[in-house]
Amino acid sequence: MKIRQITVTPVAFHDPALLNAVGVHEPYALRSIIQLHCDDGVVGLGESYGDDAFLALLGAAAEAITGLDVFHLGLIEQAVARVIGGGAFADSHGLTGGSSSSKTVLSVFSAFEVACLDAQGKSVGRPVADLLGGAVRDRVPFSAYLFYKWDGHPGAAPEDGDDWGAALDPDGIVRQARRMIDRYGFGAVKLKGGVFPPEQEIEAVLALRAAFPDLPLRLDPNAAWTVPTSLKVAEALDGVLEYLEDPTAGIEGMAEVARQAPMPLATNMCVVAPEHLAPGLRQRAIGVLLSDHHYWGGLRHSQQVSALCANFDVGLSMHSNSHLGISLAAMVQLAAATQHLTYACDTHWPWKREDEDVIVPGALSFVDGAVPVPQGPGLGVELDEDALARLHRLYLDCGLRQRDDTGYMQRLHPGYTPNTPGW
Ligand code: GKR
Ligand code: MG
């Protein structure tokens, strides 16, 4: 089953003014949608980053793998590595640690691997989870993902706004959590921190604890703190957090915090590529890995990373950036077939407009905080060509070509500097 042609379509979708350690989300998030046309008429779908630099790499890799068999994933990976391996690469997708040649190859390969698996599943009439060894769960639990946020993007037209309101203090965060939990039924809660001084973020977490006494809580300042500050926060939130995510930068710093912190540390920043696994695990820098198939090399490599974590007694959760339905379907198929998944996964899904996506509605839903695993062949989702054209039009019109949370913040607040490591 040969790859006859590959189409990569950049798309944009509305994104609220979500704050993080390096600035604020711009009004649109960018993604790429991959359609992999096979010679027997099957089309495999993939989704990944949509910034200019990444689109160029996807284009080069697409050309190199056209003509290969969708079942020959090893050869496809080798072809991707040959054409883009060793090149410099800027990781502008948002707070997922440094970039390296291996991470770049794995990120580009991932977009095509998912599309190949979708095509394989469609061709044999089985869900992708079956190609990964079979589902060990029929629903995948996700966590509420809270953000400090502005009411809206300054100067935006009302139709470009969102109806979540501002969340800039503990009350706002609790309000946001309540609404998100009411709507999706989430059974765990993560707060994106690194925005305000740590004392304020501790207060917000304590307010969440008071409002939701039974829900596991997480805090993620994206490495905005020094080691001593991380330890102070860890002590203040002893018994409150199920894990503390990326309090500080780098494997050494994380290891130092991990030695004294009462709760496990999690990361999607210091262990983000194969070369980080040995030092990260040897130094016991993390108790939980937030894996992400978009940069760990697709669904099969992510399963291998999960098995490795199980052997080293490291928990596994899943990281997320702003994404659409094809990515959610891939995350769900992977999580369904991953034995060692010890925490509810992250998703930015609630921040996306319900009616804005590239897939035909209905295949993915949240029931009691979890997504039932779609049972259709492949990823279990179908592309809506009209919706794809609409979001591509939005991409063309919006003018954004890379994610730049810091630049956007600086345009709005000249003099702003990122908070990493601010405290
Ligand atoms: O979307 O602002 C964001 C997040 O901060 C994202 O960029 C991070 O990569 O969600 C991520 C995380 O868990 O660090
Ligand atoms: Mg994180």
Short mmCIF file of C-alpha atoms and ligand atoms in Angstrom, two decimals:
data_model
loop_
_atom_site.label_atom_id
_atom_site.label_comp_id
_atom_site.label_asym_id
_atom_site.label_seq_id
_atom_site.Cartn_x
_atom_site.Cartn_y
_atom_site.Cartn_z
CA MET A 1 0.00 0.00 0.00
CA LYS A 2 2.13 2.84 -1.34
CA ILE A 3 1.95 6.52 -0.48
CA ARG A 4 0.88 8.18 -3.72
CA GLN A 5 0.69 11.78 -2.56
CA ILE A 6 0.84 13.79 0.66
CA THR A 7 -0.97 17.05 1.30
CA VAL A 8 0.03 19.25 4.24
CA THR A 9 -2.49 22.02 4.94
CA PRO A 10 -1.73 24.73 7.51
CA VAL A 11 -4.77 25.80 9.53
CA ALA A 12 -5.55 28.32 12.26
CA PHE A 13 -8.22 28.33 14.95
CA HIS A 14 -9.27 30.82 17.61
CA ASP A 15 -7.34 30.69 20.86
CA PRO A 16 -8.23 32.68 24.00
CA ALA A 17 -5.76 35.01 25.76
CA LEU A 18 -4.21 32.28 27.92
CA LEU A 19 -1.25 33.34 30.05
CA ASN A 20 1.89 31.37 30.73
CA ALA A 21 5.45 31.89 31.90
CA VAL A 22 6.61 33.35 28.60
CA GLY A 23 3.69 35.56 27.60
CA VAL A 24 0.20 35.07 26.28
CA HIS A 25 -1.40 32.98 23.55
CA GLU A 26 -2.02 34.89 20.35
CA PRO A 27 -5.59 35.07 18.98
CA TYR A 28 -5.02 32.02 16.75
CA ALA A 29 -3.26 28.71 17.23
CA LEU A 30 -1.59 27.13 14.20
CA ARG A 31 -1.62 23.46 13.19
CA SER A 32 -0.82 21.38 10.14
CA ILE A 33 -3.21 18.75 8.79
CA ILE A 34 -1.66 15.85 6.92
CA GLN A 35 -3.56 13.86 4.30
CA LEU A 36 -1.64 10.85 3.12
CA HIS A 37 -3.18 9.48 -0.08
CA CYS A 38 -2.45 5.81 -0.74
CA ASP A 39 -2.52 4.10 -4.12
CA ASP A 40 -5.62 2.06 -3.18
CA GLY A 41 -7.62 5.23 -2.39
CA VAL A 42 -7.28 5.13 1.41
CA VAL A 43 -6.40 8.50 2.98
CA GLY A 44 -4.54 8.59 6.32
CA LEU A 45 -4.83 11.66 8.57
CA GLY A 46 -2.29 13.34 10.81
CA GLU A 47 -2.03 16.62 12.73
CA SER A 48 0.97 18.49 14.05
CA TYR A 49 2.56 21.91 14.54
CA GLY A 50 1.80 24.63 12.01
CA ASP A 51 4.62 27.15 12.23
CA ASP A 52 6.59 28.04 9.12
CA ALA A 53 9.81 26.28 10.12
CA PHE A 54 7.98 23.05 10.85
CA LEU A 55 5.88 23.24 7.68
CA ALA A 56 9.10 23.45 5.64
CA LEU A 57 10.39 20.28 7.33
CA LEU A 58 7.09 18.50 6.78
CA GLY A 59 7.23 19.45 3.10
CA ALA A 60 10.76 18.07 2.67
CA ALA A 61 9.94 14.87 4.51
CA ALA A 62 6.67 14.38 2.59
CA GLU A 63 8.56 14.43 -0.67
CA ALA A 64 11.12 11.92 0.67
CA ILE A 65 8.55 9.36 1.81
CA THR A 66 6.19 9.51 -1.16
CA GLY A 67 6.30 6.11 -2.89
CA LEU A 68 7.04 4.16 0.32
CA ASP A 69 4.66 1.60 1.79
CA VAL A 70 2.49 2.84 4.71
CA PHE A 71 3.22 -0.41 6.55
CA HIS A 72 7.00 0.18 6.39
CA LEU A 73 7.28 2.63 9.26
CA GLY A 74 10.95 1.88 9.92
CA LEU A 75 11.88 2.78 6.35
CA ILE A 76 9.71 5.88 6.51
CA GLU A 77 11.47 6.99 9.70
CA GLN A 78 14.87 6.40 8.09
CA ALA A 79 13.86 8.44 5.04
CA VAL A 80 12.70 11.32 7.28
CA ALA A 81 15.98 11.18 9.23
CA ARG A 82 18.00 11.19 6.01
CA VAL A 83 16.32 14.28 4.63
CA ILE A 84 16.11 16.45 7.76
CA GLY A 85 18.41 14.86 10.36
CA GLY A 86 21.26 17.01 11.62
CA GLY A 87 19.60 20.28 10.59
CA ALA A 88 19.16 23.15 13.00
CA PHE A 89 15.67 23.50 14.35
CA ALA A 90 13.93 26.08 16.48
CA ASP A 91 11.28 24.65 18.77
CA SER A 92 8.68 27.37 18.66
CA HIS A 93 5.70 25.20 19.52
CA GLY A 94 5.58 26.30 23.12
CA LEU A 95 7.29 25.27 26.33
CA THR A 96 8.41 21.78 25.50
CA GLY A 97 12.06 22.18 26.39
CA GLY A 98 14.99 22.56 24.05
CA SER A 99 15.21 21.29 20.52
CA SER A 100 17.70 18.82 19.16
CA SER A 101 18.28 16.99 15.96
CA SER A 102 16.73 13.78 17.30
CA LYS A 103 13.67 15.60 18.64
CA THR A 104 13.23 17.30 15.27
CA VAL A 105 13.37 14.06 13.32
CA LEU A 106 10.98 12.40 15.75
CA SER A 107 8.56 15.35 15.61
CA VAL A 108 8.43 15.35 11.83
CA PHE A 109 8.24 11.57 11.60
CA SER A 110 5.40 11.54 14.16
CA ALA A 111 3.07 13.55 11.94
CA PHE A 112 3.45 10.95 9.16
CA GLU A 113 3.54 7.92 11.44
CA VAL A 114 0.09 8.82 12.79
CA ALA A 115 -1.22 9.28 9.23
CA CYS A 116 0.29 5.92 8.21
CA LEU A 117 -1.31 4.19 11.19
CA ASP A 118 -4.65 5.80 10.33
CA ALA A 119 -4.28 4.51 6.75
CA GLN A 120 -3.27 1.04 7.97
CA GLY A 121 -6.26 0.90 10.33
CA LYS A 122 -8.64 2.04 7.61
CA SER A 123 -7.22 -0.51 5.23
CA VAL A 124 -7.58 -3.48 7.62
CA GLY A 125 -10.78 -2.16 9.21
CA ARG A 126 -9.39 -1.91 12.77
CA PRO A 127 -8.91 1.02 15.16
CA VAL A 128 -5.34 2.28 15.58
CA ALA A 129 -5.37 1.01 19.20
CA ASP A 130 -5.55 -2.51 17.75
CA LEU A 131 -2.43 -1.87 15.70
CA LEU A 132 -0.69 -0.83 18.92
CA GLY A 133 -1.41 -4.07 20.71
CA GLY A 134 -5.07 -3.50 21.47
CA ALA A 135 -6.94 -1.22 23.86
CA VAL A 136 -6.46 -1.89 27.56
CA ARG A 137 -9.08 0.75 28.44
CA ASP A 138 -12.18 1.87 26.59
CA ARG A 139 -12.16 5.44 27.91
CA VAL A 140 -9.24 7.79 28.39
CA PRO A 141 -9.39 10.13 31.40
CA PHE A 142 -8.27 13.74 30.93
CA SER A 143 -7.57 16.49 33.39
CA ALA A 144 -9.07 20.00 33.47
CA TYR A 145 -6.40 22.41 32.22
CA LEU A 146 -6.82 25.78 33.92
CA PHE A 147 -5.10 28.93 32.73
CA TYR A 148 -4.84 32.41 34.11
CA LYS A 149 -6.38 34.42 31.33
CA TRP A 150 -7.54 37.81 30.23
CA ASP A 151 -11.16 38.46 29.48
CA GLY A 152 -10.28 38.65 25.79
CA HIS A 153 -7.62 39.66 23.31
CA PRO A 154 -7.20 43.44 23.54
CA GLY A 155 -9.06 45.13 20.70
CA ALA A 156 -10.63 41.92 19.40
CA ALA A 157 -14.03 42.01 17.69
CA PRO A 158 -16.82 40.48 19.82
CA GLU A 159 -17.12 37.49 17.47
CA ASP A 160 -13.45 36.75 18.09
CA GLY A 161 -13.91 36.65 21.86
CA ASP A 162 -14.56 33.76 24.22
CA ASP A 163 -17.12 33.38 26.96
CA TRP A 164 -14.86 32.12 29.77
CA GLY A 165 -14.23 35.55 31.27
CA ALA A 166 -11.05 36.63 32.99
CA ALA A 167 -9.23 34.49 35.56
CA LEU A 168 -6.52 36.48 37.29
CA ASP A 169 -6.89 35.50 40.94
CA PRO A 170 -7.86 32.46 43.04
CA ASP A 171 -11.60 33.20 42.73
CA GLY A 172 -11.33 33.45 38.95
CA ILE A 173 -9.41 30.17 38.80
CA VAL A 174 -11.97 28.37 40.98
CA ARG A 175 -14.79 29.75 38.80
CA GLN A 176 -13.02 28.53 35.69
CA ALA A 177 -12.45 25.10 37.23
CA ARG A 178 -16.09 24.77 38.25
CA ARG A 179 -17.29 25.59 34.79
CA MET A 180 -14.83 23.25 33.12
CA ILE A 181 -15.67 20.40 35.48
CA ASP A 182 -19.42 20.98 35.13
CA ARG A 183 -19.09 20.87 31.37
CA TYR A 184 -16.62 17.99 30.92
CA GLY A 185 -16.73 16.08 34.22
CA PHE A 186 -12.95 16.15 34.71
CA GLY A 187 -11.69 14.20 37.72
CA ALA A 188 -8.28 15.92 38.02
CA VAL A 189 -7.21 19.57 37.73
CA LYS A 190 -4.05 21.21 36.45
CA LEU A 191 -3.24 24.89 36.80
CA LYS A 192 -0.83 26.49 34.38
CA GLY A 193 1.38 28.65 36.58
CA GLY A 194 4.53 30.70 36.12
CA VAL A 195 2.38 33.76 35.54
CA PHE A 196 2.17 35.40 38.97
CA PRO A 197 4.57 35.30 41.92
CA PRO A 198 4.56 31.81 43.46
CA GLU A 199 2.73 32.92 46.64
CA GLN A 200 -0.29 33.90 44.52
CA GLU A 201 -0.23 30.61 42.65
CA ILE A 202 0.00 28.68 45.94
CA GLU A 203 -3.10 30.59 47.05
CA ALA A 204 -4.92 29.62 43.87
CA VAL A 205 -4.07 25.95 44.37
CA LEU A 206 -5.23 26.11 47.99
CA ALA A 207 -8.48 27.72 46.82
CA LEU A 208 -8.91 24.84 44.36
CA ARG A 209 -8.26 22.36 47.17
CA ALA A 210 -10.93 24.03 49.32
CA ALA A 211 -13.43 24.05 46.44
CA PHE A 212 -12.69 20.50 45.24
CA PRO A 213 -11.51 18.54 48.29
CA ASP A 214 -11.34 15.20 46.47
CA LEU A 215 -9.78 16.07 43.12
CA PRO A 216 -6.09 15.46 42.38
CA LEU A 217 -4.37 18.80 41.66
CA ARG A 218 -1.27 19.75 39.65
CA LEU A 219 0.64 22.99 39.16
CA ASP A 220 2.91 23.71 36.17
CA PRO A 221 4.97 26.94 36.15
CA ASN A 222 7.04 25.85 33.13
CA ALA A 223 10.38 26.20 34.89
CA ALA A 224 9.77 29.76 36.10
CA TRP A 225 11.27 29.11 39.53
CA THR A 226 14.73 28.69 41.01
CA VAL A 227 15.54 25.55 42.99
CA PRO A 228 15.00 27.25 46.42
CA THR A 229 11.67 28.72 45.28
CA SER A 230 10.58 25.34 43.92
CA LEU A 231 11.32 23.77 47.28
CA LYS A 232 9.36 26.46 49.14
CA VAL A 233 6.34 25.91 46.90
CA ALA A 234 6.67 22.13 47.19
CA GLU A 235 6.68 22.41 50.97
CA ALA A 236 3.68 24.77 50.98
CA LEU A 237 1.72 22.36 48.81
CA ASP A 238 2.73 19.17 50.59
CA GLY A 239 -0.28 16.85 50.64
CA VAL A 240 -2.12 19.07 48.15
CA LEU A 241 -0.55 18.31 44.76
CA GLU A 242 -0.49 14.88 43.13
CA TYR A 243 2.54 16.16 41.20
CA LEU A 244 4.45 19.36 40.63
CA GLU A 245 5.26 19.89 36.97
CA ASP A 246 8.50 21.49 35.76
CA PRO A 247 9.06 23.78 38.72
CA THR A 248 12.59 24.55 37.58
CA ALA A 249 14.76 24.20 34.49
CA GLY A 250 17.00 21.32 33.47
CA ILE A 251 17.63 17.79 34.65
CA GLU A 252 20.14 18.85 37.34
CA GLY A 253 17.83 21.47 38.84
CA MET A 254 14.85 19.13 38.74
CA ALA A 255 16.91 16.37 40.37
CA GLU A 256 17.89 18.72 43.17
CA VAL A 257 14.26 19.66 43.80
CA ALA A 258 13.13 16.04 43.46
CA ARG A 259 15.52 14.93 46.23
CA GLN A 260 13.67 17.05 48.79
CA ALA A 261 10.18 17.70 47.44
CA PRO A 262 7.45 15.67 49.12
CA MET A 263 5.53 15.06 45.89
CA PRO A 264 6.68 13.60 42.55
CA LEU A 265 7.94 16.01 39.90
CA ALA A 266 6.63 15.74 36.36
CA THR A 267 8.08 17.08 33.12
CA ASN A 268 7.41 17.95 29.54
CA MET A 269 10.47 20.20 29.50
CA CYS A 270 13.61 18.51 30.81
CA VAL A 271 13.12 14.99 29.43
CA VAL A 272 11.82 15.55 25.91
CA ALA A 273 14.08 13.51 23.66
CA PRO A 274 15.75 10.09 23.75
CA GLU A 275 19.10 11.55 24.84
CA HIS A 276 17.47 12.90 28.04
CA LEU A 277 16.14 9.55 29.23
CA ALA A 278 19.35 8.09 30.64
CA PRO A 279 20.47 11.21 32.57
CA GLY A 280 16.90 12.06 33.66
CA LEU A 281 16.21 8.58 34.98
CA ARG A 282 19.68 8.04 36.44
CA GLN A 283 19.46 11.28 38.39
CA ARG A 284 15.87 10.54 39.39
CA ALA A 285 14.93 14.02 38.23
CA ILE A 286 11.32 13.06 37.58
CA GLY A 287 8.64 10.86 39.06
CA VAL A 288 6.26 11.38 36.13
CA LEU A 289 6.87 11.84 32.42
CA LEU A 290 4.33 13.76 30.39
CA SER A 291 4.79 12.07 27.06
CA ASP A 292 3.62 13.65 23.84
CA HIS A 293 3.52 11.64 20.64
CA HIS A 294 3.98 14.83 18.59
CA TYR A 295 7.63 15.02 19.62
CA TRP A 296 8.40 11.56 20.99
CA GLY A 297 8.24 10.08 17.48
CA GLY A 298 4.64 9.00 17.13
CA LEU A 299 2.46 6.43 18.79
CA ARG A 300 4.78 3.42 18.71
CA HIS A 301 7.80 5.26 20.09
CA SER A 302 5.58 6.78 22.78
CA GLN A 303 4.55 3.28 23.82
CA GLN A 304 8.22 2.33 24.11
CA VAL A 305 8.88 5.37 26.29
CA SER A 306 5.94 4.39 28.47
CA ALA A 307 7.32 0.84 28.88
CA LEU A 308 10.68 2.28 29.83
CA CYS A 309 9.02 4.51 32.44
CA ALA A 310 7.23 1.46 33.87
CA ASN A 311 10.56 -0.36 34.22
CA PHE A 312 12.13 2.59 36.01
CA ASP A 313 9.12 3.14 38.25
CA VAL A 314 8.32 6.52 36.68
CA GLY A 315 4.65 7.44 36.24
CA LEU A 316 3.19 8.47 32.89
CA SER A 317 0.83 11.26 31.95
CA MET A 318 0.34 13.02 28.60
CA HIS A 319 1.33 16.55 27.60
CA SER A 320 -0.72 18.79 25.37
CA ASN A 321 -0.40 21.96 23.30
CA SER A 322 -3.31 23.68 21.56
CA HIS A 323 -4.70 21.06 19.15
CA LEU A 324 -7.63 19.91 17.04
CA GLY A 325 -9.54 16.64 16.75
CA ILE A 326 -7.08 14.54 14.76
CA SER A 327 -4.49 15.03 17.50
CA LEU A 328 -7.05 14.25 20.20
CA ALA A 329 -8.02 11.06 18.35
CA ALA A 330 -4.34 10.03 18.13
CA MET A 331 -3.82 10.79 21.85
CA VAL A 332 -6.89 8.72 22.72
CA GLN A 333 -5.91 5.73 20.55
CA LEU A 334 -2.41 5.80 22.01
CA ALA A 335 -3.60 6.16 25.60
CA ALA A 336 -6.13 3.37 25.07
CA ALA A 337 -3.35 0.98 24.06
CA THR A 338 -0.79 2.12 26.64
CA GLN A 339 -0.68 -0.20 29.66
CA HIS A 340 1.43 2.09 31.79
CA LEU A 341 -0.58 5.33 31.92
CA THR A 342 -0.82 6.34 35.54
CA TYR A 343 -2.47 9.79 35.46
CA ALA A 344 -5.26 11.56 33.61
CA CYS A 345 -3.87 13.14 30.41
CA ASP A 346 -3.63 16.86 29.65
CA THR A 347 -5.61 18.46 26.86
CA HIS A 348 -6.18 22.04 25.70
CA TRP A 349 -9.48 20.87 24.16
CA PRO A 350 -11.82 23.02 26.30
CA TRP A 351 -10.06 26.16 25.03
CA LYS A 352 -11.03 25.42 21.45
CA ARG A 353 -14.40 26.52 20.12
CA GLU A 354 -16.72 23.54 20.02
CA ASP A 355 -17.70 24.22 16.42
CA GLU A 356 -14.17 24.85 15.17
CA ASP A 357 -12.36 21.74 14.00
CA VAL A 358 -11.36 19.84 10.89
CA ILE A 359 -13.12 16.57 11.76
CA VAL A 360 -16.73 15.59 11.28
CA PRO A 361 -18.37 16.22 14.68
CA GLY A 362 -19.55 13.37 16.88
CA ALA A 363 -16.62 10.92 17.00
CA LEU A 364 -15.02 12.41 20.10
CA SER A 365 -16.82 13.44 23.25
CA PHE A 366 -16.09 13.86 26.94
CA VAL A 367 -18.13 11.73 29.31
CA ASP A 368 -17.35 12.09 33.01
CA GLY A 369 -13.94 13.56 32.24
CA ALA A 370 -12.92 10.83 29.81
CA VAL A 371 -13.08 10.33 26.04
CA PRO A 372 -14.63 7.01 24.99
CA VAL A 373 -12.22 5.41 22.51
CA PRO A 374 -13.67 5.71 18.99
CA GLN A 375 -14.35 2.26 17.56
CA GLY A 376 -14.20 3.11 13.84
CA PRO A 377 -11.24 2.08 11.69
CA GLY A 378 -7.97 4.01 11.95
CA LEU A 379 -8.09 6.98 14.28
CA GLY A 380 -11.88 6.76 14.20
CA VAL A 381 -12.37 10.30 12.89
CA GLU A 382 -13.23 11.65 9.46
CA LEU A 383 -11.97 14.80 7.81
CA ASP A 384 -14.53 17.52 7.06
CA GLU A 385 -13.14 19.01 3.83
CA ASP A 386 -15.25 22.18 4.09
CA ALA A 387 -14.11 22.77 7.65
CA LEU A 388 -10.50 22.19 6.58
CA ALA A 389 -10.91 24.81 3.85
CA ARG A 390 -12.43 27.25 6.37
CA LEU A 391 -9.58 26.86 8.87
CA HIS A 392 -7.02 27.10 6.09
CA ARG A 393 -8.67 30.36 5.03
CA LEU A 394 -8.40 31.54 8.66
CA TYR A 395 -4.70 30.65 8.54
CA LEU A 396 -4.19 32.68 5.37
CA ASP A 397 -6.13 35.64 6.75
CA CYS A 398 -4.76 35.71 10.30
CA GLY A 399 -1.20 36.41 9.20
CA LEU A 400 0.42 34.43 12.04
CA ARG A 401 3.19 32.12 10.90
CA GLN A 402 4.71 30.96 14.17
CA ARG A 403 3.78 30.77 17.81
CA ASP A 404 5.17 33.79 19.65
CA ASP A 405 3.65 34.21 23.11
CA THR A 406 6.47 36.53 24.20
CA GLY A 407 6.42 38.77 21.14
CA TYR A 408 2.65 39.17 21.37
CA MET A 409 2.88 40.08 25.07
CA GLN A 410 5.64 42.58 24.32
CA ARG A 411 3.56 44.21 21.62
CA LEU A 412 0.79 44.67 24.17
CA HIS A 413 3.06 45.44 27.13
CA PRO A 414 6.39 46.86 25.98
CA GLY A 415 9.12 45.99 28.45
CA TYR A 416 7.62 42.60 29.34
CA THR A 417 10.24 39.90 29.89
CA PRO A 418 9.48 36.18 30.26
CA ASN A 419 9.20 34.86 33.80
CA THR A 420 11.75 32.10 33.26
CA PRO A 421 13.39 31.76 35.78
CA GLY A 422 11.81 34.82 37.32
CA TRP A 423 11.29 33.67 40.84
O1 GKR B 1 -0.30 26.29 25.96
O2 GKR B 1 0.61 27.89 27.11
C1 GKR B 1 0.46 26.70 26.82
C2 GKR B 1 1.26 25.69 27.60
O3 GKR B 1 2.08 26.33 28.53
C3 GKR B 1 2.05 24.82 26.67
O4 GKR B 1 2.82 25.62 25.80
C4 GKR B 1 2.94 23.85 27.38
O5 GKR B 1 3.77 23.19 26.47
O6 GKR B 1 0.93 22.71 28.08
C5 GKR B 1 2.25 22.75 28.10
C6 GKR B 1 2.87 22.28 29.38
O7 GKR B 1 2.29 21.44 30.03
O8 GKR B 1 3.95 22.75 29.73
MG MG B 2 3.98 21.23 31.40
#
